[in-house]
PDB file of C-alpha atoms in Angstrom:
ATOM      1  CA  MET A   1      52.555 -97.792 -34.220  1.00 91.00           C
ATOM      2  CA  ILE A   2      54.881 -97.215 -31.801  1.00 93.00           C
ATOM      3  CA  GLY A   3      55.236 -93.471 -33.071  1.00 94.00           C
ATOM      4  CA  TYR A   4      51.448 -92.813 -32.949  1.00 95.00           C
ATOM      5  CA  LEU A   5      51.445 -93.705 -29.478  1.00 95.00           C
ATOM      6  CA  ARG A   6      54.234 -91.804 -28.253  1.00 96.00           C
ATOM      7  CA  THR A   7      52.586 -88.648 -30.430  1.00 95.00           C
ATOM      8  CA  ILE A   8      49.134 -89.145 -28.427  1.00 93.00           C
ATOM      9  CA  LYS A   9      51.398 -89.485 -24.859  1.00 94.00           C
ATOM     10  CA  ASN A  10      53.192 -86.356 -26.044  1.00 95.00           C
ATOM     11  CA  TYR A  11      49.605 -84.801 -26.999  1.00 94.00           C
ATOM     12  CA  LEU A  12      47.997 -85.820 -23.520  1.00 94.00           C
ATOM     13  CA  SER A  13      51.096 -84.555 -21.336  1.00 95.00           C
ATOM     14  CA  THR A  14      50.105 -80.987 -22.335  1.00 96.00           C
ATOM     15  CA  ALA A  15      47.374 -78.844 -20.946  1.00 95.00           C
ATOM     16  CA  LYS A  16      45.054 -78.810 -23.838  1.00 95.00           C
ATOM     17  CA  GLY A  17      45.460 -82.821 -24.495  1.00 94.00           C
ATOM     18  CA  LYS A  18      44.204 -83.206 -20.801  1.00 95.00           C
ATOM     19  CA  HIS A  19      41.439 -80.970 -21.110  1.00 96.00           C
ATOM     20  CA  ASP A  20      40.753 -82.650 -24.742  1.00 96.00           C
ATOM     21  CA  PHE A  21      40.959 -86.095 -22.940  1.00 95.00           C
ATOM     22  CA  ILE A  22      38.560 -85.290 -20.342  1.00 96.00           C
ATOM     23  CA  ASP A  23      36.247 -83.438 -22.565  1.00 97.00           C
ATOM     24  CA  TYR A  24      35.883 -86.766 -24.390  1.00 97.00           C
ATOM     25  CA  VAL A  25      35.503 -89.176 -21.703  1.00 97.00           C
ATOM     26  CA  ARG A  26      32.686 -86.737 -20.514  1.00 98.00           C
ATOM     27  CA  ALA A  27      31.271 -86.825 -24.125  1.00 98.00           C
ATOM     28  CA  GLY A  28      31.469 -90.920 -23.957  1.00 98.00           C
ATOM     29  CA  PHE A  29      29.628 -91.006 -20.647  1.00 98.00           C
ATOM     30  CA  PHE A  30      26.970 -89.190 -21.490  1.00 98.00           C
ATOM     31  CA  ILE A  31      26.455 -91.003 -24.572  1.00 98.00           C
ATOM     32  CA  LEU A  32      26.481 -94.159 -22.384  1.00 98.00           C
ATOM     33  CA  VAL A  33      23.865 -92.863 -20.342  1.00 98.00           C
ATOM     34  CA  THR A  34      21.851 -91.619 -22.765  1.00 98.00           C
ATOM     35  CA  THR A  35      22.000 -95.056 -24.541  1.00 98.00           C
ATOM     36  CA  LEU A  36      21.050 -97.076 -21.626  1.00 98.00           C
ATOM     37  CA  ILE A  37      18.099 -94.459 -20.812  1.00 98.00           C
ATOM     38  CA  VAL A  38      16.754 -94.890 -24.169  1.00 98.00           C
ATOM     39  CA  ASP A  39      17.211 -98.636 -23.767  1.00 98.00           C
ATOM     40  CA  PHE A  40      15.588 -99.170 -20.491  1.00 97.00           C
ATOM     41  CA  ILE A  41      12.578 -97.103 -22.161  1.00 97.00           C
ATOM     42  CA  LEU A  42      12.503 -99.147 -24.731  1.00 97.00           C
ATOM     43  CA  ARG A  43      12.236-102.258 -23.104  1.00 96.00           C
ATOM     44  CA  LEU A  44       9.391-101.004 -20.855  1.00 95.00           C
ATOM     45  CA  VAL A  45       7.374-100.416 -23.961  1.00 89.00           C
TER      46      VAL A  45
END
């Protein structure tokens, strides 16, 4: 398990890793916001 965490840490320290991490966070944010909006609309109906 420690090897996996070390590999992820090393990957995130690269330029590509940082870029990918930001993309994943942005995608998760959009999914969360979309889900909340749909949930809000469905509760109104």
